[in-house]
Amino acid sequence: MISPSTIGRVTAEPPARSTHSLDSDPGARLVREWSSVRPDLDFAPMGLFARSNRFVALGMRKLEAALADHGLSIGDFDVLSALRRAGEPFSVKPSDLADRLMVTRAGITARVDRLETTGLVARQRDPNDRRSEPIVLTEAGRRTVDLAVVSVLAVETELFSQLTLADRKKLDRLLHQLASPPTK
């Protein structure tokens, strides 16, 4: 595993690629099995999607473990990091926070309630409208998210360490293309 202290020193070329057998690849098995019973269809996209899901699931498990070391869930980290990235005074309205994180307003309320009980965030009280009470990152929250982001980055660096710099850039371009709505 890449330690948090090496994040800034990760160089362009990772160690030699691992030899990964396609026989141990569930995506390849899925495509092979479907192709044998429905040879009239191209199952390559299904294999890509299966591999993508497997990679994301692996990454999420590793991120959950890293964040647990800081007493956080992924949802907690999302809120804290959104507040931290907002810059001084590290304050965002709940509705804006929900939009940034693509979470329902109720989901944000539950996350903020949990983080408020641990002292990592606070609400700036508005006696007239609780929904518009800005959420503020506390000093403890700032320290926590600053440590946690180093762990998150270490996990993410490790997840992509088998790829060369050129491969990572190409993958980034391709994922950006897939995630962007087509232009007319």
XYZ file of N, CA, C and O in Angstrom:
736
model
N 0.843 -1.184 0.000
C 0.000 0.000 0.000
C 0.885 1.243 0.000
O 1.926 1.285 0.615
N 0.415 2.264 -0.676
C 1.135 3.533 -0.701
C 0.804 4.280 0.570
O -0.352 4.453 0.913
N 1.819 4.713 1.274
C 1.570 5.424 2.525
C 1.197 6.869 2.239
O 1.583 7.419 1.205
N 0.418 7.495 3.136
C 0.041 8.888 2.935
C 1.237 9.811 2.741
O 1.146 10.801 2.036
N 2.381 9.482 3.301
C 3.540 10.366 3.184
C 4.165 10.340 1.787
O 4.963 11.194 1.457
N 3.792 9.354 0.960
C 4.368 9.281 -0.382
C 3.474 9.889 -1.448
O 3.855 9.920 -2.608
N 2.307 10.393 -1.076
C 1.356 10.901 -2.062
C 1.994 11.920 -2.987
O 1.877 11.827 -4.187
N 2.642 12.909 -2.468
C 3.225 13.953 -3.301
C 4.425 13.492 -4.098
O 4.880 14.194 -4.983
N 4.925 12.287 -3.795
C 6.127 11.820 -4.470
C 5.860 10.690 -5.452
O 6.781 10.083 -5.951
N 4.590 10.382 -5.721
C 4.292 9.327 -6.675
C 4.745 9.798 -8.051
O 4.400 10.878 -8.494
N 5.554 8.977 -8.707
C 6.140 9.381 -9.981
C 5.326 8.865 -11.152
O 4.345 8.162 -10.985
N 5.791 9.209 -12.339
C 5.046 8.919 -13.560
C 4.851 7.433 -13.809
O 3.820 7.022 -14.288
N 5.806 6.611 -13.529
C 5.703 5.201 -13.861
C 5.611 4.336 -12.606
O 6.486 4.371 -11.755
N 4.560 3.531 -12.495
C 4.417 2.631 -11.360
C 5.264 1.381 -11.562
O 5.871 1.200 -12.625
N 5.279 0.500 -10.571
C 5.999 -0.762 -10.730
C 5.408 -1.569 -11.891
O 4.347 -1.245 -12.399
N 6.090 -2.623 -12.258
C 5.640 -3.458 -13.364
C 4.198 -3.891 -13.161
O 3.760 -4.124 -12.039
N 3.492 -4.019 -14.269
C 2.085 -4.408 -14.215
C 1.947 -5.837 -13.703
O 2.771 -6.688 -13.977
N 0.848 -6.061 -13.005
C 0.604 -7.420 -12.542
C 0.102 -8.254 -13.713
O -0.494 -7.736 -14.645
N 0.358 -9.523 -13.648
C -0.169 -10.414 -14.664
C -1.496 -10.922 -14.137
O -1.559 -11.629 -13.147
N -2.565 -10.505 -14.770
C -3.911 -10.814 -14.321
C -4.545 -11.736 -15.340
O -4.734 -11.374 -16.479
N -4.852 -12.945 -14.945
C -5.424 -13.924 -15.846
C -6.875 -13.574 -16.157
O -7.652 -13.251 -15.273
N -7.227 -13.662 -17.437
C -8.616 -13.435 -17.815
C -9.521 -14.521 -17.250
O -10.713 -14.325 -17.110
N -8.950 -15.690 -16.917
C -9.750 -16.756 -16.326
C -10.274 -16.355 -14.948
O -11.315 -16.835 -14.520
N -9.547 -15.480 -14.253
C -9.990 -15.058 -12.928
C -10.834 -13.785 -13.000
O -11.232 -13.255 -11.979
N -11.127 -13.319 -14.210
C -11.893 -12.100 -14.417
C -13.371 -12.442 -14.584
O -13.764 -13.010 -15.599
N -14.199 -12.100 -13.575
C -15.632 -12.408 -13.687
C -16.291 -11.736 -14.890
O -17.238 -12.281 -15.457
N -15.787 -10.570 -15.287
C -16.336 -9.908 -16.471
C -16.111 -10.728 -17.727
O -17.003 -10.863 -18.575
N -14.919 -11.299 -17.860
C -14.607 -12.140 -19.014
C -15.458 -13.413 -18.987
O -15.967 -13.848 -20.026
N -15.620 -13.975 -17.794
C -16.440 -15.181 -17.659
C -17.889 -14.878 -18.038
O -18.537 -15.638 -18.756
N -18.397 -13.741 -17.585
C -19.760 -13.324 -17.891
C -19.964 -13.213 -19.402
O -20.936 -13.740 -19.954
N -19.035 -12.542 -20.072
C -19.118 -12.375 -21.527
C -19.035 -13.730 -22.224
O -19.814 -14.023 -23.141
N -18.102 -14.553 -21.792
C -17.916 -15.869 -22.403
C -19.172 -16.728 -22.248
O -19.644 -17.346 -23.203
N -19.754 -16.739 -21.047
C -20.939 -17.563 -20.811
C -22.146 -17.067 -21.614
O -22.863 -17.867 -22.224
N -22.361 -15.755 -21.605
C -23.484 -15.218 -22.384
C -23.270 -15.455 -23.880
O -24.211 -15.784 -24.605
N -22.054 -15.252 -24.329
C -21.761 -15.430 -25.760
C -22.000 -16.863 -26.207
O -22.381 -17.103 -27.357
N -21.792 -17.815 -25.300
C -22.004 -19.215 -25.673
C -23.490 -19.543 -25.828
O -23.842 -20.414 -26.619
N -24.359 -18.846 -25.116
C -25.787 -19.131 -25.231
C -26.528 -18.139 -26.127
O -27.630 -18.416 -26.579
N -25.920 -16.981 -26.375
C -26.505 -15.978 -27.272
C -25.419 -15.415 -28.178
O -25.029 -14.250 -28.076
N -24.900 -16.246 -29.101
C -23.812 -15.795 -29.972
C -24.221 -14.673 -30.927
O -23.359 -14.049 -31.548
N -25.498 -14.390 -31.017
C -25.986 -13.344 -31.909
C -25.816 -11.941 -31.327
O -26.036 -10.952 -32.014
N -25.411 -11.848 -30.050
C -25.271 -10.554 -29.380
C -23.824 -10.280 -29.001
O -23.054 -11.206 -28.727
N -23.471 -8.996 -28.962
C -22.134 -8.565 -28.537
C -22.208 -8.195 -27.056
O -22.832 -7.200 -26.692
N -21.567 -8.986 -26.213
C -21.621 -8.773 -24.768
C -20.423 -7.994 -24.227
O -20.257 -7.872 -23.015
N -19.591 -7.453 -25.107
C -18.428 -6.679 -24.654
C -18.825 -5.535 -23.722
O -18.174 -5.334 -22.692
N -19.893 -4.762 -24.027
C -20.270 -3.688 -23.093
C -20.634 -4.213 -21.702
O -20.339 -3.572 -20.694
N -21.236 -5.403 -21.645
C -21.578 -5.982 -20.356
C -20.316 -6.299 -19.559
O -20.264 -6.104 -18.347
N -19.291 -6.788 -20.243
C -18.020 -7.077 -19.584
C -17.373 -5.810 -19.042
O -16.870 -5.787 -17.916
N -17.392 -4.746 -19.857
C -16.848 -3.456 -19.403
C -17.588 -2.956 -18.174
O -16.979 -2.497 -17.199
N -18.906 -3.041 -18.221
C -19.709 -2.552 -17.098
C -19.446 -3.393 -15.846
O -19.306 -2.852 -14.747
N -19.351 -4.706 -16.002
C -19.083 -5.583 -14.862
C -17.720 -5.279 -14.238
O -17.584 -5.219 -13.015
N -16.706 -5.074 -15.092
C -15.369 -4.752 -14.569
C -15.367 -3.399 -13.879
O -14.723 -3.216 -12.847
N -16.081 -2.432 -14.453
C -16.172 -1.098 -13.831
C -16.812 -1.199 -12.453
O -16.323 -0.613 -11.483
N -17.909 -1.935 -12.367
C -18.587 -2.101 -11.080
C -17.703 -2.800 -10.056
O -17.683 -2.428 -8.882
N -16.985 -3.804 -10.503
C -16.091 -4.535 -9.598
C -14.985 -3.615 -9.069
O -14.657 -3.620 -7.889
N -14.417 -2.798 -9.967
C -13.366 -1.868 -9.572
C -13.904 -0.845 -8.565
O -13.277 -0.558 -7.552
N -15.086 -0.305 -8.835
C -15.686 0.678 -7.926
C -15.981 0.029 -6.572
O -15.705 0.620 -5.522
N -16.516 -1.177 -6.572
C -16.819 -1.864 -5.304
C -15.538 -2.086 -4.495
O -15.521 -1.869 -3.271
N -14.477 -2.511 -5.155
C -13.192 -2.699 -4.480
C -12.707 -1.378 -3.889
O -12.292 -1.303 -2.731
N -12.772 -0.325 -4.703
C -12.340 0.988 -4.238
C -13.162 1.483 -3.064
O -12.620 2.026 -2.092
N -14.459 1.299 -3.115
C -15.327 1.756 -2.022
C -15.004 1.015 -0.718
O -14.972 1.634 0.344
N -14.755 -0.281 -0.806
C -14.388 -1.035 0.411
C -13.096 -0.494 1.019
O -12.986 -0.323 2.233
N -12.124 -0.213 0.161
C -10.853 0.322 0.653
C -11.025 1.730 1.230
O -10.431 2.066 2.259
N -11.835 2.563 0.576
C -12.093 3.914 1.092
C -12.840 3.861 2.418
O -12.524 4.616 3.345
N -13.826 2.984 2.518
C -14.566 2.848 3.779
C -13.632 2.478 4.924
O -13.734 3.027 6.018
N -12.716 1.560 4.660
C -11.767 1.143 5.697
C -10.843 2.294 6.088
O -10.580 2.515 7.283
N -10.352 3.023 5.105
C -9.451 4.149 5.393
C -10.177 5.232 6.181
O -9.615 5.809 7.127
N -11.411 5.518 5.820
C -12.170 6.563 6.516
C -12.594 6.118 7.907
O -12.685 6.947 8.826
N -12.833 4.826 8.080
C -13.187 4.313 9.407
C -12.065 4.592 10.407
O -12.335 4.841 11.594
N -10.823 4.600 9.938
C -9.693 4.921 10.817
C -9.788 6.352 11.360
O -9.156 6.687 12.346
N -10.567 7.195 10.677
C -10.754 8.589 11.104
C -12.131 8.784 11.750
O -12.530 9.921 12.025
N -12.863 7.678 11.958
C -14.191 7.752 12.545
C -15.244 8.290 11.597
O -16.265 8.817 12.032
N -15.015 8.146 10.288
C -15.921 8.711 9.286
C -16.472 7.642 8.357
O -15.823 6.631 8.107
N -17.648 7.923 7.832
C -18.198 7.147 6.724
C -17.896 7.925 5.440
O -17.458 9.083 5.498
N -18.166 7.310 4.314
C -17.964 8.017 3.051
C -18.887 9.231 2.987
O -18.480 10.308 2.553
N -20.125 9.087 3.444
C -21.058 10.210 3.463
C -20.582 11.349 4.351
O -20.710 12.525 3.994
N -20.023 10.999 5.509
C -19.469 12.024 6.406
C -18.335 12.769 5.717
O -18.257 13.996 5.752
N -17.443 12.000 5.090
C -16.307 12.608 4.400
C -16.778 13.528 3.284
O -16.229 14.614 3.092
N -17.803 13.104 2.552
C -18.330 13.940 1.472
C -18.768 15.307 1.999
O -18.464 16.337 1.400
N -19.488 15.317 3.114
C -19.955 16.584 3.692
C -18.771 17.426 4.156
O -18.664 18.608 3.819
N -17.875 16.817 4.925
C -16.722 17.568 5.440
C -15.856 18.111 4.308
O -15.400 19.261 4.358
N -15.641 17.297 3.281
C -14.777 17.758 2.192
C -15.456 18.846 1.364
O -14.787 19.762 0.891
N -16.775 18.780 1.204
C -17.483 19.851 0.485
C -17.361 21.168 1.246
O -17.139 22.229 0.646
N -17.477 21.112 2.562
C -17.321 22.324 3.378
C -15.885 22.835 3.304
O -15.651 24.039 3.178
N -14.915 21.941 3.366
C -13.495 22.339 3.322
C -13.151 22.973 1.980
O -12.461 23.986 1.910
N -13.659 22.380 0.899
C -13.369 22.894 -0.442
C -14.052 24.233 -0.701
O -13.630 24.976 -1.587
N -15.093 24.537 0.072
C -15.799 25.812 -0.097
C -14.915 26.991 0.290
O -15.179 28.116 -0.104
N -13.846 26.745 1.039
C -12.952 27.814 1.473
C -13.551 28.603 2.627
O -14.679 28.370 3.043
N -12.749 29.536 3.125
C -13.202 30.358 4.249
C -14.533 31.004 3.905
O -14.697 31.482 2.790
N -15.469 31.006 4.777
C -15.469 30.568 6.171
C -15.929 29.123 6.354
O -16.432 28.756 7.410
N -15.783 28.276 5.303
C -16.145 26.855 5.358
C -17.611 26.677 5.736
O -17.958 25.911 6.625
N -18.466 27.388 5.058
C -19.890 27.426 5.364
C -20.694 27.278 4.078
O -20.404 27.938 3.081
N -21.701 26.387 4.110
C -22.550 26.145 2.944
C -23.973 25.916 3.432
O -24.183 25.245 4.448
N -24.954 26.447 2.713
C -26.364 26.211 3.046
C -26.698 24.747 2.788
O -26.179 24.146 1.839
N -27.573 24.160 3.592
C -27.921 22.746 3.403
C -28.413 22.417 1.995
O -28.047 21.385 1.440
N -29.220 23.290 1.403
C -29.725 23.012 0.050
C -28.580 22.999 -0.967
O -28.554 22.156 -1.874
N -27.624 23.913 -0.807
C -26.462 23.928 -1.705
C -25.586 22.700 -1.488
O -25.037 22.130 -2.439
N -25.465 22.283 -0.235
C -24.695 21.087 0.095
C -25.339 19.855 -0.547
O -24.649 19.016 -1.134
N -26.657 19.766 -0.467
C -27.377 18.649 -1.087
C -27.144 18.638 -2.591
O -26.899 17.576 -3.180
N -27.203 19.803 -3.217
C -26.973 19.882 -4.664
C -25.549 19.479 -5.026
O -25.328 18.735 -5.986
N -24.577 19.964 -4.270
C -23.172 19.640 -4.547
C -22.905 18.144 -4.443
O -22.105 17.588 -5.192
N -23.554 17.499 -3.456
C -23.293 16.085 -3.198
C -24.298 15.163 -3.890
O -24.192 13.940 -3.759
N -25.268 15.755 -4.602
C -26.300 14.978 -5.287
C -27.003 14.032 -4.315
O -27.140 12.830 -4.554
N -27.420 14.597 -3.184
C -28.102 13.862 -2.122
C -29.393 14.614 -1.821
O -29.454 15.830 -1.987
N -30.402 13.900 -1.350
C -31.650 14.569 -0.999
C -31.433 15.496 0.191
O -30.478 15.339 0.956
N -32.326 16.437 0.357
C -32.262 17.356 1.495
C -32.339 16.570 2.809
O -31.628 16.861 3.759
N -33.200 15.556 2.835
C -33.325 14.722 4.042
C -32.021 13.974 4.316
O -31.612 13.828 5.472
N -31.364 13.517 3.253
C -30.083 12.826 3.416
C -29.024 13.737 4.000
O -28.229 13.320 4.848
N -29.007 14.993 3.554
C -28.045 15.960 4.089
C -28.340 16.234 5.548
O -27.435 16.299 6.378
N -29.614 16.391 5.872
C -29.989 16.653 7.271
C -29.499 15.537 8.179
O -28.919 15.796 9.234
N -29.679 14.293 7.762
C -29.232 13.158 8.578
C -27.712 13.161 8.742
O -27.197 12.942 9.846
N -26.991 13.420 7.669
C -25.521 13.447 7.746
C -25.052 14.591 8.644
O -24.165 14.416 9.480
N -25.646 15.764 8.467
C -25.246 16.924 9.267
C -25.581 16.697 10.731
O -24.780 17.028 11.613
N -26.741 16.126 11.018
C -27.102 15.826 12.410
C -26.039 14.945 13.064
O -25.599 15.200 14.180
N -25.616 13.907 12.339
C -24.607 12.979 12.863
C -23.273 13.703 13.087
O -22.630 13.549 14.125
N -22.857 14.503 12.115
C -21.584 15.224 12.229
C -21.643 16.312 13.295
O -20.638 16.608 13.949
N -22.807 16.897 13.500
C -22.953 17.923 14.530
C -22.807 17.311 15.925
O -22.176 17.913 16.798
N -23.321 16.090 16.113
C -23.189 15.451 17.431
C -21.739 15.117 17.758
O -21.383 15.023 18.924
N -20.907 14.946 16.733
C -19.493 14.644 16.973
C -18.637 15.908 17.024
O -17.426 15.827 17.220
N -19.264 17.062 16.803
C -18.537 18.326 16.880
C -17.725 18.672 15.643
O -16.889 19.572 15.687
N -17.978 17.983 14.528
C -17.205 18.250 13.315
C -17.818 19.352 12.458
O -17.129 19.962 11.638
N -19.111 19.582 12.622
C -19.794 20.692 11.955
C -20.724 21.351 12.959
O -21.045 20.780 14.005
N -21.159 22.544 12.610
C -22.132 23.262 13.432
C -23.101 23.967 12.493
O -22.767 24.260 11.352
N -24.288 24.211 13.004
C -25.263 24.989 12.241
C -25.221 26.424 12.734
O -25.184 26.659 13.934
N -25.212 27.355 11.797
C -25.356 28.762 12.176
C -26.853 28.999 12.276
O -27.567 28.950 11.280
N -27.321 29.208 13.469
C -28.760 29.256 13.742
C -29.458 30.434 13.082
O -28.979 31.562 13.123
N -30.602 30.129 12.466
C -31.529 31.130 11.954
C -32.882 30.773 12.556
O -33.499 29.781 12.159
N -33.351 31.537 13.547
C -34.586 31.169 14.237
C -35.806 31.143 13.316
O -36.791 30.491 13.619
N -35.730 31.794 12.177
C -36.872 31.863 11.268
C -36.937 30.723 10.259
O -38.002 30.431 9.741
N -35.789 30.109 9.949
C -35.789 29.098 8.893
C -34.630 28.129 9.080
O -33.495 28.426 8.698
N -34.917 26.947 9.634
C -33.866 25.950 9.887
C -33.257 25.434 8.580
O -32.102 25.051 8.530
N -34.060 25.437 7.494
C -33.550 24.909 6.222
C -32.436 25.762 5.641
O -31.634 25.295 4.856
N -32.405 27.039 6.001
C -31.375 27.903 5.425
C -30.219 28.152 6.384
O -29.364 28.973 6.116
N -30.222 27.435 7.510
C -29.112 27.577 8.451
C -27.841 27.033 7.808
O -27.735 25.836 7.566
N -26.880 27.887 7.528
C -25.639 27.389 6.926
C -24.943 26.369 7.832
O -24.996 26.461 9.057
N -24.315 25.397 7.187
C -23.538 24.381 7.891
C -22.090 24.855 7.862
O -21.571 25.219 6.811
N -21.450 24.820 9.021
C -20.090 25.340 9.149
C -19.159 24.224 9.612
O -19.485 23.467 10.529
N -18.019 24.145 9.000
C -16.981 23.206 9.402
C -16.300 23.747 10.654
O -15.822 24.884 10.671
N -16.269 22.952 11.717
C -15.595 23.382 12.940
C -14.092 23.161 12.792
O -13.630 22.514 11.842
N -13.340 23.657 13.739
C -11.888 23.438 13.709
C -11.573 21.943 13.812
O -10.688 21.438 13.113
N -12.311 21.224 14.650
C -12.116 19.769 14.753
C -12.461 19.094 13.426
O -11.780 18.153 12.996
N -13.502 19.568 12.765
C -13.878 19.028 11.463
C -12.814 19.280 10.420
O -12.504 18.414 9.595
N -12.235 20.467 10.478
C -11.174 20.807 9.519
C -9.951 19.914 9.737
O -9.375 19.393 8.779
N -9.563 19.727 10.979
C -8.410 18.853 11.249
C -8.705 17.429 10.777
O -7.852 16.777 10.161
N -9.921 16.962 11.052
C -10.292 15.598 10.681
C -10.281 15.402 9.170
O -9.719 14.438 8.658
N -10.913 16.324 8.438
C -10.974 16.160 6.988
C -9.598 16.343 6.350
O -9.277 15.676 5.360
N -8.763 17.189 6.915
C -7.412 17.360 6.370
C -6.579 16.091 6.526
O -5.762 15.768 5.653
N -6.774 15.357 7.603
C -6.083 14.069 7.778
C -6.717 12.989 6.902
O -6.018 12.196 6.270
N -8.047 12.975 6.863
C -8.758 11.936 6.114
C -8.482 12.027 4.618
O -8.346 11.002 3.950
N -8.364 13.241 4.085
C -8.153 13.368 2.640
C -6.802 12.782 2.225
O -6.659 12.257 1.115
N -5.839 12.814 3.101
C -4.542 12.199 2.801
C -4.708 10.677 2.681
O -4.170 10.055 1.764
N -5.495 10.102 3.580
C -5.758 8.661 3.516
C -6.549 8.295 2.268
O -6.277 7.285 1.617
N -7.540 9.100 1.928
C -8.348 8.858 0.727
C -7.457 8.907 -0.513
O -7.528 8.036 -1.387
N -6.627 9.912 -0.591
C -5.743 10.042 -1.743
C -4.759 8.873 -1.829
O -4.439 8.396 -2.924
N -4.308 8.377 -0.693
C -3.405 7.222 -0.693
C -4.105 5.989 -1.268
O -3.526 5.257 -2.080
N -5.357 5.776 -0.873
C -6.118 4.637 -1.400
C -6.325 4.799 -2.899
O -6.116 3.865 -3.677
N -6.733 5.988 -3.320
C -7.003 6.205 -4.731
C -5.729 6.093 -5.570
O -5.761 5.556 -6.682
N -4.627 6.550 -5.041
C -3.344 6.405 -5.740
C -2.998 4.932 -5.890
O -2.585 4.481 -6.966
N -3.190 4.172 -4.828
C -2.908 2.741 -4.882
C -3.809 2.029 -5.889
O -3.355 1.157 -6.636
N -5.081 2.408 -5.937
C -6.015 1.753 -6.846
C -5.583 1.881 -8.311
O -5.828 0.987 -9.116
N -4.957 2.996 -8.652
C -4.555 3.225 -10.042
C -3.064 2.977 -10.271
O -2.547 3.259 -11.343
N -2.376 2.441 -9.291
C -0.920 2.311 -9.374
C -0.444 1.327 -10.439
O 0.711 1.392 -10.847
N -1.308 0.441 -10.898
C -0.890 -0.505 -11.935
C -0.868 0.130 -13.324
O -0.353 -0.466 -14.270
N -1.416 1.323 -13.439
C -1.466 1.999 -14.732
C -0.306 2.976 -14.872
O 0.092 3.608 -13.901
N 0.184 3.107 -16.086
C 1.204 4.121 -16.348
C 0.537 5.494 -16.310
O -0.697 5.602 -16.362
N 1.328 6.527 -16.263
C 0.789 7.891 -16.293
C -0.027 8.108 -17.563
O -1.128 8.667 -17.526
N 0.481 7.634 -18.684
C -0.244 7.786 -19.947
C -1.582 7.042 -19.906
O -2.599 7.552 -20.378
N -1.578 5.843 -19.327
C -2.823 5.078 -19.196
C -3.822 5.793 -18.289
O -5.018 5.823 -18.575
N -3.336 6.362 -17.193
C -4.234 7.083 -16.266
C -4.843 8.291 -16.959
O -6.033 8.570 -16.803
N -4.040 9.012 -17.742
C -4.566 10.176 -18.460
C -5.597 9.751 -19.501
O -6.632 10.393 -19.668
N -5.304 8.664 -20.201
C -6.245 8.170 -21.217
C -7.542 7.714 -20.548
O -8.634 8.037 -21.029
N -7.439 6.980 -19.458
C -8.626 6.532 -18.736
C -9.439 7.728 -18.240
O -10.668 7.744 -18.337
N -8.758 8.742 -17.746
C -9.443 9.948 -17.283
C -10.222 10.599 -18.423
O -11.382 10.985 -18.263
N -9.596 10.714 -19.583
C -10.288 11.303 -20.755
C -11.497 10.463 -21.147
O -12.569 10.997 -21.435
N -11.320 9.156 -21.169
C -12.418 8.277 -21.570
C -13.584 8.336 -20.576
O -14.751 8.392 -20.979
N -13.279 8.322 -19.290
C -14.341 8.402 -18.286
C -15.046 9.751 -18.346
O -16.276 9.827 -18.192
N -14.279 10.797 -18.580
C -14.888 12.117 -18.737
C -15.847 12.119 -19.931
O -16.963 12.635 -19.854
N -15.411 11.505 -21.018
C -16.256 11.415 -22.216
C -17.527 10.641 -21.922
O -18.621 11.043 -22.316
N -17.414 9.508 -21.234
C -18.585 8.693 -20.919
C -19.537 9.387 -19.939
O -20.754 9.206 -20.019
N -18.996 10.166 -19.015
C -19.813 10.820 -17.990
C -20.402 12.149 -18.446
O -21.258 12.691 -17.776
N -19.936 12.659 -19.566
C -20.429 13.951 -20.070
C -21.609 13.719 -21.008
O -21.546 12.837 -21.865
N -22.636 14.536 -20.872
C -23.770 14.367 -21.795
C -23.343 14.715 -23.218
O -22.537 15.629 -23.422
N -23.859 13.972 -24.178
C -23.488 14.275 -25.576
C -24.004 15.660 -25.985
O -25.059 16.080 -25.528
N -23.225 16.325 -26.802
C -23.644 17.638 -27.303
C -24.362 17.446 -28.629
O -24.035 16.548 -29.399
N -25.314 18.305 -28.876
C -26.111 18.184 -30.101
C -25.549 19.042 -31.191
O -24.914 19.980 -31.061
